[in-house]
């Protein structure tokens, strides 16, 4: 039996590249500009922003695994979005802004669902 070649498609490829770029810059910002970001939120401990940076690095890894067709990476990415959602609420970000952070996994799922069976 011949295995068919997996084709990601333009939309999924573009979304994954955008996620790579966004998570790279988010992680970089939170880890390198930590004190600057913390000064904007004086009531939030600065270590929280390091956690956001680590989540960004984790998301970067999850997106790379999505590129190599690993379904578990979608679940991990979604889990990190839930963690960020809880942290956003805990630091006093409004509910609308916190919910906005859940848009990434939702959009990713909507784009992935036609290719879901290709993921291992």
Coordinates of N, CA, C and O in Angstrom, one line a residue:
X1 N 0.8 -1.2 0.0 CA 0.0 0.0 0.0 C 0.9 1.2 0.0 O 1.8 1.3 0.7
X2 N 0.5 2.2 -0.8 CA 1.3 3.5 -0.9 C 0.7 4.5 0.0 O -0.6 4.7 -0.1
X3 N 1.5 5.1 0.8 CA 1.0 6.2 1.7 C 0.9 7.5 0.9 O 1.8 7.8 0.2
X4 N -0.3 8.1 1.0 CA -0.4 9.4 0.3 C 0.4 10.5 1.1 O 0.5 10.5 2.3
X5 N 0.8 11.4 0.3 CA 1.6 12.5 0.9 C 0.7 13.5 1.6 O -0.4 13.8 1.2
X6 N 1.1 13.9 2.8 CA 0.3 14.8 3.6 C 0.5 16.2 3.0 O 1.6 16.7 2.9
X7 N -0.6 16.9 2.8 CA -0.6 18.3 2.3 C -1.3 19.2 3.4 O -2.4 19.0 3.7
X8 N -0.5 20.1 3.8 CA -1.0 21.0 4.9 C -2.0 22.0 4.4 O -2.9 22.4 5.0
X9 N -1.7 22.5 3.2 CA -2.6 23.6 2.6 C -2.1 24.9 3.0 O -1.4 25.1 4.0
X10 N -2.4 25.9 2.1 CA -1.9 27.3 2.3 C -2.4 27.9 3.6 O -1.6 28.5 4.3
X11 N -3.7 27.8 3.9 CA -4.2 28.5 5.1 C -3.6 28.0 6.4 O -3.2 28.8 7.2
X12 N -3.5 26.7 6.5 CA -2.9 26.1 7.7 C -1.5 26.5 7.8 O -1.0 26.8 8.9
X13 N -0.8 26.4 6.7 CA 0.7 26.8 6.7 C 0.8 28.3 7.1 O 1.7 28.6 8.0
X14 N 0.0 29.1 6.6 CA 0.1 30.6 6.9 C -0.2 30.8 8.4 O 0.5 31.5 9.1
X15 N -1.2 30.1 8.9 CA -1.6 30.3 10.3 C -0.5 29.8 11.2 O -0.2 30.4 12.2
X16 N 0.1 28.7 10.9 CA 1.2 28.1 11.7 C 2.4 29.0 11.7 O 3.0 29.3 12.7
X17 N 2.7 29.6 10.5 CA 3.8 30.5 10.5 C 3.5 31.8 11.3 O 4.4 32.3 12.0
X18 N 2.3 32.3 11.2 CA 1.9 33.5 12.0 C 2.0 33.1 13.5 O 2.5 34.0 14.3
X19 N 1.6 31.9 13.9 CA 1.7 31.5 15.3 C 3.2 31.4 15.7 O 3.5 31.8 16.9
X20 N 4.0 30.9 14.8 CA 5.5 30.8 15.2 C 6.0 32.2 15.5 O 6.7 32.5 16.5
X21 N 5.7 33.2 14.6 CA 6.2 34.5 14.7 C 5.7 35.2 15.9 O 6.4 35.8 16.7
X22 N 4.4 35.1 16.1 CA 3.7 35.7 17.3 C 4.2 35.2 18.6 O 4.6 36.0 19.5
X23 N 4.4 33.9 18.7 CA 4.9 33.3 20.0 C 6.3 33.6 20.2 O 6.8 33.7 21.3
X24 N 7.1 33.6 19.1 CA 8.5 34.0 19.3 C 8.6 35.4 19.9 O 9.4 35.6 20.8
X25 N 7.9 36.4 19.3 CA 8.0 37.7 19.8 C 7.4 37.9 21.1 O 7.9 38.7 22.0
X26 N 6.3 37.2 21.4 CA 5.7 37.3 22.7 C 6.7 36.7 23.8 O 6.9 37.4 24.8
X27 N 7.3 35.6 23.5 CA 8.2 35.0 24.5 C 9.4 36.0 24.7 O 9.8 36.2 25.8
X28 N 9.9 36.5 23.6 CA 11.1 37.4 23.7 C 10.7 38.7 24.5 O 11.5 39.1 25.3
X29 N 9.5 39.2 24.2 CA 9.1 40.4 24.9 C 9.0 40.1 26.4 O 9.5 40.9 27.2
X30 N 8.3 39.1 26.8 CA 8.1 38.8 28.2 C 9.3 38.5 28.9 O 9.5 38.8 30.1
X31 N 10.3 37.8 28.3 CA 11.5 37.4 28.9 C 12.6 38.5 29.0 O 13.3 38.6 29.9
X32 N 12.6 39.3 27.9 CA 13.7 40.3 27.9 C 13.2 41.7 28.4 O 13.9 42.4 29.0
X33 N 11.9 42.0 28.1 CA 11.4 43.3 28.5 C 10.5 43.2 29.8 O 9.6 43.9 30.0
X34 N 10.9 42.2 30.6 CA 10.1 41.9 31.7 C 9.8 43.1 32.6 O 8.7 43.4 33.0
X35 N 10.9 43.8 33.0 CA 10.8 45.0 33.9 C 9.9 46.1 33.3 O 9.2 46.8 34.0
X36 N 10.0 46.3 32.0 CA 9.3 47.3 31.3 C 7.8 46.9 31.3 O 6.9 47.8 31.6
X37 N 7.5 45.7 31.0 CA 6.1 45.2 31.1 C 5.5 45.3 32.5 O 4.4 45.7 32.7
X38 N 6.4 44.9 33.5 CA 5.9 44.9 34.9 C 5.6 46.3 35.3 O 4.8 46.5 36.2
X39 N 6.4 47.3 34.8 CA 6.1 48.7 35.2 C 4.7 49.2 34.7 O 4.2 50.1 35.3
X40 N 4.2 48.6 33.7 CA 2.9 49.0 33.2 C 1.8 48.4 34.1 O 0.7 48.9 34.2
X41 N 2.1 47.3 34.7 CA 1.2 46.6 35.6 C 1.9 46.5 37.0 O 2.3 45.5 37.5
X42 N 1.9 47.6 37.8 CA 2.6 47.7 39.0 C 2.0 46.8 40.1 O 2.8 46.4 41.0
X43 N 0.8 46.4 40.0 CA 0.2 45.5 41.0 C 0.4 44.0 40.8 O -0.1 43.2 41.5
X44 N 1.1 43.7 39.6 CA 1.3 42.3 39.3 C 2.7 42.0 39.5 O 3.6 42.7 39.1
X45 N 3.0 40.9 40.2 CA 4.4 40.5 40.4 C 5.1 40.2 39.1 O 4.5 39.6 38.2
X46 N 6.4 40.7 39.0 CA 7.1 40.5 37.7 C 7.3 39.1 37.3 O 7.4 38.8 36.1
X47 N 7.4 38.2 38.3 CA 7.6 36.8 37.9 C 6.5 36.2 37.0 O 6.7 35.3 36.3
X48 N 5.3 36.8 37.1 CA 4.2 36.3 36.3 C 4.5 36.5 34.8 O 4.2 35.6 34.0
X49 N 5.2 37.5 34.5 CA 5.6 37.8 33.1 C 6.6 36.8 32.6 O 6.6 36.5 31.4
X50 N 7.4 36.3 33.5 CA 8.3 35.2 33.1 C 7.5 33.9 32.7 O 7.9 33.2 31.8
X51 N 6.5 33.7 33.5 CA 5.6 32.5 33.1 C 5.0 32.7 31.8 O 4.9 31.8 31.0
X52 N 4.5 33.9 31.5 CA 4.0 34.2 30.1 C 5.1 33.9 29.1 O 4.8 33.4 28.0
X53 N 6.3 34.3 29.4 CA 7.4 34.1 28.4 C 7.7 32.6 28.2 O 7.9 32.2 27.1
X54 N 7.6 31.9 29.3 CA 7.8 30.4 29.2 C 6.7 29.8 28.4 O 6.9 28.8 27.7
X55 N 5.4 30.3 28.6 CA 4.3 29.7 27.8 C 4.5 30.0 26.4 O 4.2 29.2 25.5
X56 N 5.0 31.2 26.1 CA 5.3 31.6 24.7 C 6.4 30.6 24.1 O 6.2 30.2 22.9
X57 N 7.4 30.3 24.8 CA 8.4 29.3 24.4 C 7.8 27.9 24.2 O 8.1 27.3 23.2
X58 N 7.0 27.5 25.1 CA 6.3 26.2 25.0 C 5.4 26.2 23.7 O 5.4 25.3 22.9
X59 N 4.7 27.3 23.5 CA 3.8 27.4 22.3 C 4.6 27.3 21.0 O 4.2 26.8 20.0
X60 N 5.8 27.9 21.1 CA 6.7 27.9 19.9 C 7.0 26.4 19.6 O 6.9 26.0 18.4
X61 N 7.3 25.6 20.6 CA 7.6 24.2 20.4 C 6.4 23.5 20.0 O 6.5 22.6 19.0
X62 N 5.2 23.8 20.5 CA 4.0 23.1 20.1 C 3.7 23.4 18.6 O 3.3 22.4 17.9
X63 N 3.9 24.6 18.2 CA 3.7 24.9 16.7 C 4.7 24.1 15.9 O 4.3 23.6 14.8
X64 N 5.9 24.0 16.3 CA 6.9 23.2 15.5 C 6.4 21.7 15.4 O 6.4 21.1 14.3
X65 N 5.8 21.2 16.5 CA 5.3 19.8 16.5 C 4.1 19.7 15.6 O 3.8 18.7 15.0
X66 N 3.3 20.8 15.5 CA 2.1 20.8 14.6 C 2.6 20.7 13.2 O 2.0 20.1 12.3
X67 N 3.7 21.4 12.9 CA 4.3 21.3 11.5 C 4.7 19.9 11.1 O 4.7 19.5 10.0
X68 N 5.0 19.1 12.1 CA 5.4 17.7 11.8 C 4.2 16.7 12.2 O 4.5 15.6 12.5
X69 N 3.0 17.3 12.1 CA 1.8 16.5 12.2 C 1.5 15.8 13.5 O 1.0 14.7 13.5
X70 N 1.8 16.4 14.6 CA 1.6 15.8 15.9 C 0.3 16.4 16.5 O 0.3 17.6 16.9
X71 N -0.7 15.6 16.6 CA -2.0 16.1 17.2 C -1.9 16.5 18.6 O -2.6 17.4 19.1
X72 N -1.1 15.8 19.4 CA -1.0 16.2 20.8 C -0.6 17.6 21.0 O -0.9 18.3 22.0
X73 N 0.2 18.2 20.0 CA 0.6 19.6 20.1 C -0.6 20.5 20.1 O -0.5 21.6 20.7
X74 N -1.6 20.2 19.4 CA -2.8 21.0 19.4 C -3.4 21.1 20.9 O -3.8 22.1 21.4
X75 N -3.5 19.9 21.5 CA -4.0 19.8 22.8 C -3.1 20.6 23.8 O -3.6 21.3 24.7
X76 N -1.8 20.5 23.7 CA -0.9 21.2 24.5 C -1.0 22.7 24.3 O -1.0 23.5 25.3
X77 N -1.1 23.1 23.1 CA -1.3 24.5 22.8 C -2.6 25.1 23.4 O -2.6 26.1 24.0
X78 N -3.6 24.3 23.3 CA -4.9 24.7 23.9 C -4.8 24.8 25.4 O -5.4 25.7 26.0
X79 N -4.1 23.8 26.0 CA -3.9 23.8 27.4 C -3.1 25.1 27.9 O -3.5 25.7 28.9
X80 N -2.1 25.5 27.1 CA -1.4 26.7 27.5 C -2.2 27.9 27.4 O -2.1 28.8 28.2
X81 N -3.2 27.9 26.4 CA -4.1 29.0 26.3 C -5.0 29.1 27.5 O -5.3 30.2 27.9
X82 N -5.5 28.0 28.0 CA -6.3 27.9 29.2 C -5.5 28.5 30.4 O -6.1 29.2 31.2
X83 N -4.3 28.0 30.5 CA -3.4 28.5 31.6 C -3.3 30.1 31.5 O -3.4 30.8 32.5
X84 N -3.0 30.6 30.3 CA -2.9 32.0 30.1 C -4.2 32.7 30.4 O -4.2 33.8 31.0
X85 N -5.3 32.1 30.0 CA -6.6 32.7 30.3 C -6.8 32.9 31.8 O -7.2 33.9 32.3
X86 N -6.5 31.8 32.6 CA -6.6 31.9 34.1 C -5.7 32.9 34.6 O -6.1 33.7 35.5
X87 N -4.5 33.0 34.1 CA -3.5 34.0 34.6 C -4.0 35.4 34.3 O -3.8 36.3 35.1
X88 N -4.5 35.6 33.1 CA -5.0 36.9 32.7 C -6.1 37.4 33.6 O -6.2 38.5 34.0
X89 N -7.0 36.4 34.0 CA -8.1 36.8 35.0 C -7.5 37.1 36.3 O -7.9 38.0 37.0
X90 N -6.5 36.3 36.7 CA -5.9 36.5 38.1 C -5.1 37.8 38.2 O -5.1 38.4 39.3
X91 N -4.6 38.3 37.1 CA -3.9 39.6 37.2 C -4.8 40.8 37.0 O -4.4 41.9 37.1
X92 N -6.1 40.5 36.8 CA -7.1 41.6 36.7 C -7.3 42.1 35.3 O -8.0 43.1 35.1
X93 N -6.9 41.3 34.3 CA -7.2 41.7 32.9 C -8.7 41.4 32.7 O -9.3 40.5 33.3
X94 N -9.4 42.2 32.0 CA -10.8 42.1 31.8 C -11.2 40.8 31.1 O -10.4 40.2 30.4
X95 N -12.4 40.3 31.3 CA -12.9 39.1 30.8 C -12.8 39.0 29.3 O -12.4 38.0 28.7
X96 N -13.1 40.1 28.6 CA -13.1 40.2 27.1 C -11.7 40.0 26.6 O -11.4 39.2 25.7
X97 N -10.7 40.7 27.3 CA -9.3 40.5 26.9 C -8.8 39.1 27.1 O -8.1 38.6 26.3
X98 N -9.3 38.6 28.3 CA -8.8 37.2 28.6 C -9.4 36.2 27.6 O -8.7 35.3 27.2
X99 N -10.7 36.4 27.2 CA -11.3 35.5 26.3 C -10.6 35.6 24.9 O -10.5 34.6 24.2
X100 N -10.2 36.8 24.6 CA -9.5 37.0 23.3 C -8.3 36.1 23.1 O -8.0 35.6 22.0
X101 N -7.7 35.8 24.3 CA -6.5 34.9 24.2 C -6.8 33.5 23.9 O -6.0 32.7 23.5
X102 N -8.1 33.1 23.9 CA -8.5 31.8 23.6 C -8.9 31.7 22.1 O -9.1 30.6 21.6
X103 N -8.8 32.8 21.4 CA -9.1 32.8 19.9 C -8.1 32.0 19.1 O -8.5 31.3 18.2
X104 N -6.8 32.0 19.5 CA -5.8 31.3 18.8 C -6.1 29.8 18.6 O -6.1 29.3 17.5
X105 N -6.4 29.1 19.7 CA -6.7 27.6 19.6 C -8.0 27.4 18.8 O -8.1 26.4 18.1
X106 N -9.0 28.3 19.0 CA -10.2 28.1 18.3 C -10.0 28.2 16.8 O -10.5 27.4 16.0
X107 N -9.3 29.3 16.4 CA -9.0 29.5 15.0 C -8.2 28.3 14.4 O -8.4 27.8 13.3
X108 N -7.2 27.9 15.2 CA -6.3 26.8 14.8 C -7.2 25.6 14.5 O -7.0 24.9 13.5
X109 N -8.1 25.3 15.5 CA -8.9 24.1 15.3 C -9.8 24.2 14.0 O -9.9 23.2 13.3
X110 N -10.4 25.4 13.8 CA -11.2 25.5 12.7 C -10.5 25.3 11.4 O -11.0 24.8 10.4
X111 N -9.2 25.7 11.4 CA -8.4 25.6 10.2 C -7.9 24.1 10.1 O -7.8 23.6 9.0
X112 N -7.6 23.5 11.2 CA -7.1 22.1 11.2 C -8.1 21.0 11.0 O -7.7 20.0 10.5
X113 N -9.4 21.3 11.3 CA -10.3 20.2 11.3 C -10.5 19.5 10.0 O -10.7 18.3 10.0
X114 N -10.3 20.1 8.8 CA -10.3 19.4 7.6 C -9.1 18.5 7.4 O -9.1 17.6 6.5
X115 N -8.1 18.7 8.1 CA -6.8 18.0 8.0 C -6.6 17.1 9.3 O -5.6 16.5 9.4
X116 N -7.6 17.0 10.1 CA -7.5 16.4 11.5 C -6.9 15.0 11.3 O -6.1 14.5 12.1
X117 N -7.4 14.2 10.4 CA -7.1 12.8 10.2 C -5.6 12.6 9.8 O -5.0 11.5 9.9
X118 N -5.0 13.7 9.3 CA -3.6 13.6 8.9 C -2.6 13.7 10.0 O -1.5 13.3 9.9
X119 N -3.1 14.2 11.2 CA -2.3 14.4 12.4 C -2.2 13.1 13.1 O -3.2 12.4 13.3
X120 N -1.0 12.8 13.6 CA -0.8 11.5 14.3 C -1.0 11.7 15.8 O -0.7 12.7 16.4

